[in-house]
Structures are given as structure tokens and as C-alpha cells.
mmCIF file of C-alpha atoms and ligand atoms in Angstrom:
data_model
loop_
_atom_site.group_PDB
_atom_site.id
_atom_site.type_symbol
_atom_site.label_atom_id
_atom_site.label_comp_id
_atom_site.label_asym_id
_atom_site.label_seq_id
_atom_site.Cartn_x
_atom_site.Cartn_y
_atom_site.Cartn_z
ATOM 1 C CA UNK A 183 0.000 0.000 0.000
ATOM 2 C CA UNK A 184 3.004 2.371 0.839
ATOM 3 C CA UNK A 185 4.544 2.285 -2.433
ATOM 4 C CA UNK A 186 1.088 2.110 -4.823
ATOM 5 C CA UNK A 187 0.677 5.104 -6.835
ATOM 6 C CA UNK A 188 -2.829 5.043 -7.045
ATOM 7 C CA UNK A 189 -3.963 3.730 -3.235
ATOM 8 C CA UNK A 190 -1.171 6.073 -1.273
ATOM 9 C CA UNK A 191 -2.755 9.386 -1.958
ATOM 10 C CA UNK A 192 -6.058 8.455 -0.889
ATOM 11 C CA UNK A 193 -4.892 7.835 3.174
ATOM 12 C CA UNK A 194 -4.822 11.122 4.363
ATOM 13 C CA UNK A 195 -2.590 10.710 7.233
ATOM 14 C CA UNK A 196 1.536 10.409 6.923
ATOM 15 C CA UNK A 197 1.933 7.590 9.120
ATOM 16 C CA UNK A 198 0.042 4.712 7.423
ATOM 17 C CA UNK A 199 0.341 2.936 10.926
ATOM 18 C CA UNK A 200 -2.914 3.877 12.264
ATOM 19 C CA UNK A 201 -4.659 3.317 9.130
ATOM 20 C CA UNK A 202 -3.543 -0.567 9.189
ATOM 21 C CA UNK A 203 -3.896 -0.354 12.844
ATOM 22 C CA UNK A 204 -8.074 0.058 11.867
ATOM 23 C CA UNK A 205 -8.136 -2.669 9.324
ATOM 24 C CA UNK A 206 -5.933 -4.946 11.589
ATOM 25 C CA UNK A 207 -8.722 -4.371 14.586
ATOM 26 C CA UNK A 208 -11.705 -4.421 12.492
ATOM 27 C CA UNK A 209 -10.482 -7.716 10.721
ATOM 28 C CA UNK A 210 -9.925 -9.487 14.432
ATOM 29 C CA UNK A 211 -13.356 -8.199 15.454
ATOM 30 C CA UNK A 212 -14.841 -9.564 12.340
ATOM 31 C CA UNK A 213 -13.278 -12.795 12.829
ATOM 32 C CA UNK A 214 -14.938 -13.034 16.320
ATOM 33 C CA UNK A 215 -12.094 -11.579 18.052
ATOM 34 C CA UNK A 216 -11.846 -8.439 20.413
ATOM 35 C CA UNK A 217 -14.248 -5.879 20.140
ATOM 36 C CA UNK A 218 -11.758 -3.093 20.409
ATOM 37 C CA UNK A 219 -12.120 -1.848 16.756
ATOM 38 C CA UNK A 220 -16.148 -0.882 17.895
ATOM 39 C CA UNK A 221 -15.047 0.433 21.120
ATOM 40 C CA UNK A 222 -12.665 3.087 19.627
ATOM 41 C CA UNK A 223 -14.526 3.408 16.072
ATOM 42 C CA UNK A 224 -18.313 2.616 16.939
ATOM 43 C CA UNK A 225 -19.866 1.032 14.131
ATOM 44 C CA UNK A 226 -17.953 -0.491 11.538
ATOM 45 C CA UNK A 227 -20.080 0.890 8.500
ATOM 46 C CA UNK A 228 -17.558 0.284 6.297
ATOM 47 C CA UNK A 229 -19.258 1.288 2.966
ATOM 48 C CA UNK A 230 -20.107 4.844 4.409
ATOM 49 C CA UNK A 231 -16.245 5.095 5.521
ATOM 50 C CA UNK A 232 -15.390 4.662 2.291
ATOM 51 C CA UNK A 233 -17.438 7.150 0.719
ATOM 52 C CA UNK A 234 -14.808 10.147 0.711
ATOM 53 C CA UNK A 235 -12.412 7.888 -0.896
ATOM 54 C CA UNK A 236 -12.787 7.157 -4.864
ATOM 55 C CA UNK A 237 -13.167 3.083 -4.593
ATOM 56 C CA UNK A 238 -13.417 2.429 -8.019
ATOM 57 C CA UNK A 239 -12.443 -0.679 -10.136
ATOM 58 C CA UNK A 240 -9.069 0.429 -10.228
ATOM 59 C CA UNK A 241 -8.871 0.512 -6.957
ATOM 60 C CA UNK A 242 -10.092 -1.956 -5.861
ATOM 61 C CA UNK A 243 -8.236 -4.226 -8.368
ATOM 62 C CA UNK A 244 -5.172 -2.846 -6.365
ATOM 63 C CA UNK A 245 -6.532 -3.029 -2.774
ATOM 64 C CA UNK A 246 -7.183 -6.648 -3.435
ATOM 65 C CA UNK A 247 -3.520 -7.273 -4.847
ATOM 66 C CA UNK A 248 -1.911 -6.187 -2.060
ATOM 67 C CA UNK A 249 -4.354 -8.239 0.193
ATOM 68 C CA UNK A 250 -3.343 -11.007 -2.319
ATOM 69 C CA UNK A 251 0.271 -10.656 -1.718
ATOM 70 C CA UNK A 252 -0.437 -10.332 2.264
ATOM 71 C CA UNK A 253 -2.472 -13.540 2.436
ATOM 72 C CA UNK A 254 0.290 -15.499 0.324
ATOM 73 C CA UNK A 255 2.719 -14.656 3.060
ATOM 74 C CA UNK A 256 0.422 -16.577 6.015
ATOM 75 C CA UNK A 257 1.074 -19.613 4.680
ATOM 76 C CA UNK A 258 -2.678 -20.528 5.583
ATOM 77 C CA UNK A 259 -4.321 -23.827 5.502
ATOM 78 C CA UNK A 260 -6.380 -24.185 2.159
ATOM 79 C CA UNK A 261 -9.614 -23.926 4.019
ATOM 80 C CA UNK A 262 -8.504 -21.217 5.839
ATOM 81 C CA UNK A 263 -7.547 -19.029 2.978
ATOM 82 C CA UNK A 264 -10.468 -19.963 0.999
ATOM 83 C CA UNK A 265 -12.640 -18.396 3.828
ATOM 84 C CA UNK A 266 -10.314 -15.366 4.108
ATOM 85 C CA UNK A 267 -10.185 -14.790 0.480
ATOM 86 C CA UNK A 268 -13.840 -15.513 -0.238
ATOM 87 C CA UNK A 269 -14.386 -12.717 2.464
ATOM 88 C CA UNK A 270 -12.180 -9.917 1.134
ATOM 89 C CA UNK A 271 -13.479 -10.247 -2.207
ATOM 90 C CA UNK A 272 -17.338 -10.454 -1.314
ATOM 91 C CA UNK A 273 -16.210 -6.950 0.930
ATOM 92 C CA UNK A 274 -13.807 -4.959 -1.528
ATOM 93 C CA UNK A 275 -16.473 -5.323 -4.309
ATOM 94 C CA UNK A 276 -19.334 -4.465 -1.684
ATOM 95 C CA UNK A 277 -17.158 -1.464 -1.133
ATOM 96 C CA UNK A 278 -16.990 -0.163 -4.540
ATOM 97 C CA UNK A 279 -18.685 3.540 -4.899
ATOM 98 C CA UNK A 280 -17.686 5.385 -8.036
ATOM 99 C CA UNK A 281 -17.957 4.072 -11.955
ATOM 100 C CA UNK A 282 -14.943 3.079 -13.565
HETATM 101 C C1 HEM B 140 -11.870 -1.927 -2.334
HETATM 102 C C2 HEM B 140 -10.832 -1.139 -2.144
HETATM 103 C C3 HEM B 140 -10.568 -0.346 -0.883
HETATM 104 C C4 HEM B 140 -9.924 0.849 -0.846
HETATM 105 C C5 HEM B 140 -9.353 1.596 -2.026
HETATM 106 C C6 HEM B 140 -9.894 1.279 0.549
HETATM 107 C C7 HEM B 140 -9.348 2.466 0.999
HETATM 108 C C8 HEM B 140 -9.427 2.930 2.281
HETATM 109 C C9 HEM B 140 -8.992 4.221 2.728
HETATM 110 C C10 HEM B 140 -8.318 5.266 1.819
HETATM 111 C C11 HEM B 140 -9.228 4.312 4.041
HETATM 112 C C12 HEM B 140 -8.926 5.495 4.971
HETATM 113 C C13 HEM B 140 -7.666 5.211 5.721
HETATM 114 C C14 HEM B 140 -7.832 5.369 7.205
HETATM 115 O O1 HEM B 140 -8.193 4.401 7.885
HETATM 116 O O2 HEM B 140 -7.575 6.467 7.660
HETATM 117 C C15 HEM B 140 -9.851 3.083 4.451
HETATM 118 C C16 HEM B 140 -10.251 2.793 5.732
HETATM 119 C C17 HEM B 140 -10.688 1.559 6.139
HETATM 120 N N1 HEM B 140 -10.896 0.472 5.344
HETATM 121 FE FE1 HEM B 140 -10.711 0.412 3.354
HETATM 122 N N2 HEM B 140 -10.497 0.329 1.322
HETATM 123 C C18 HEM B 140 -10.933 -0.685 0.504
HETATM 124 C C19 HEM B 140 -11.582 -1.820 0.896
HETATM 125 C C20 HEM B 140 -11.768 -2.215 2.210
HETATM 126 C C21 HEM B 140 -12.314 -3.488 2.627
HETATM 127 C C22 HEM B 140 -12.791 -4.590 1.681
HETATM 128 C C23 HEM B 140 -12.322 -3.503 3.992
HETATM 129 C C24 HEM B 140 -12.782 -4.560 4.952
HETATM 130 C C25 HEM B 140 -12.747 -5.857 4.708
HETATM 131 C C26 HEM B 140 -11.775 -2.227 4.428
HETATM 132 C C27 HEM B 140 -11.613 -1.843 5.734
HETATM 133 C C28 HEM B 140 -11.287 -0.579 6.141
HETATM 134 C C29 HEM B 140 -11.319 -0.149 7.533
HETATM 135 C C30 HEM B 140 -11.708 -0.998 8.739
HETATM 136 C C31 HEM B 140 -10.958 1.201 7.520
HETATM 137 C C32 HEM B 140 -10.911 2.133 8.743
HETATM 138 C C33 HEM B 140 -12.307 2.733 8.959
HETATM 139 C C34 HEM B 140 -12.348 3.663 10.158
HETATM 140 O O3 HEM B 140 -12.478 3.175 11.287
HETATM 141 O O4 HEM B 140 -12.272 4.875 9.957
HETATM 142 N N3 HEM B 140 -11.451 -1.483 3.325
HETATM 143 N N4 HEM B 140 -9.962 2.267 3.361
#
């Protein structure tokens, strides 16, 4: 994400940290895990999050390449990345909000 010319300009902050500090949280709580990303955030509402960002086919093609590359690196069971990868496509494409 640091390095992609079209994602990189649309986090507002410097510091990417927090930003993948928010997926990381939301992504446990999804997963049944600690419910710290709604005790900070509230409400995930993830598509109205997205709305002041330009989530388009391009970008999303590139949002899920990088979550491509990041999954390849667990070295998950196949069951366990189907269900992971099912997921994040089923949510980037639910997250799309501007023509191409
Ligand atoms: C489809 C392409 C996507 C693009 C281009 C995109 C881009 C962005 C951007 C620019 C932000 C603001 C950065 C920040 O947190 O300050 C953001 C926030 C966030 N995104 Fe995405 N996103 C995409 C898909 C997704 C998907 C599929 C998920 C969940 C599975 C997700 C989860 C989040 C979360 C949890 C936040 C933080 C929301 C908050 O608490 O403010 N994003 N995204």
C-alpha cells in the first residue's frame, strides 16, 4: 500500500500505521475476536467510511492485490484461505462507490 501510486494518496494521514492499525482491529473483530475496533470506532459501517475515498475498479483491483500478496505470506491452511479470500473479495467489491 506504501509504495502504490494510485492507493497512497487516498490515506490522508503520513503515518500509514494507524490506518492498518483500523483494518488490523476491524479484521480481528470480524473474525470473532476483540471488540476493540467498535469500542474506539463505533460502528464499523464500512461502505459509508469509504465514501470520501474514490473506490473504483481500479482501486479496488489494487486493494485486493496487495491483500493477495499479504495472504500469500500466512502460509494458511487451504480452508482457511479460501474463507479469508472468499471474504475480502465479497467486501472490496461491496465497497466499490464510483464508476470506472
Ligand atoms: C476496495 C478497495 C478499498 C480501498 C481503495 C480502501 C481504501 C481505504 C482508505 C483510503 C481508508 C482510509 C484510511 C484510514 O483508515 O484512515 C480506508 C479505511 C478503512 N478500510 Fe478500506 N479500502 C478498501 C476496501 C476495504 C475493505 C474490503 C475492507 C474490509 C474488509 C476495508 C476496511 C477498512 C477499515 C476498517 C478502515 C478504517 C475505517 C475507520 O475506522 O475509519 N477497506 N480504506
Amino acid at each position: 500500500m506504501a509504495e502504490d501510486p494510485l492507493l497512497r494518496p487516498m490515506y490522508p494521514e503520513e503515518d500509514l500505521g494507524p490506518a492498518e492499525e483500523r483494518l488490523v482491529l476491524f479484521l480481528m473483530q470480524y473474525w470473532g475476536g476483540p471488540t476493540t475496533y467498535s469500542d474506539n470506532r463505533g460502528h464499523p459501517r464500512l461502505r459509508m467510511r469509504h465514501v470520501p475515498f474514490k473506490v473504483d475498479r481500479a482501486a479496488h483491483d489494487a486493494w485486493l492485490k496487495h491483500m493477495r500478496d499479504a495472504v500469500d505470506e500466512l502460509g494458511l491452511s487451504e480452508e482457511h484461505e479460501a474463507t479469508l479470500w472468499k471474504y475480502l473479495t465479497y467486501a472490496a467489491a461491496s465497497m466499490i462507490n464510483s464508476p470506472d
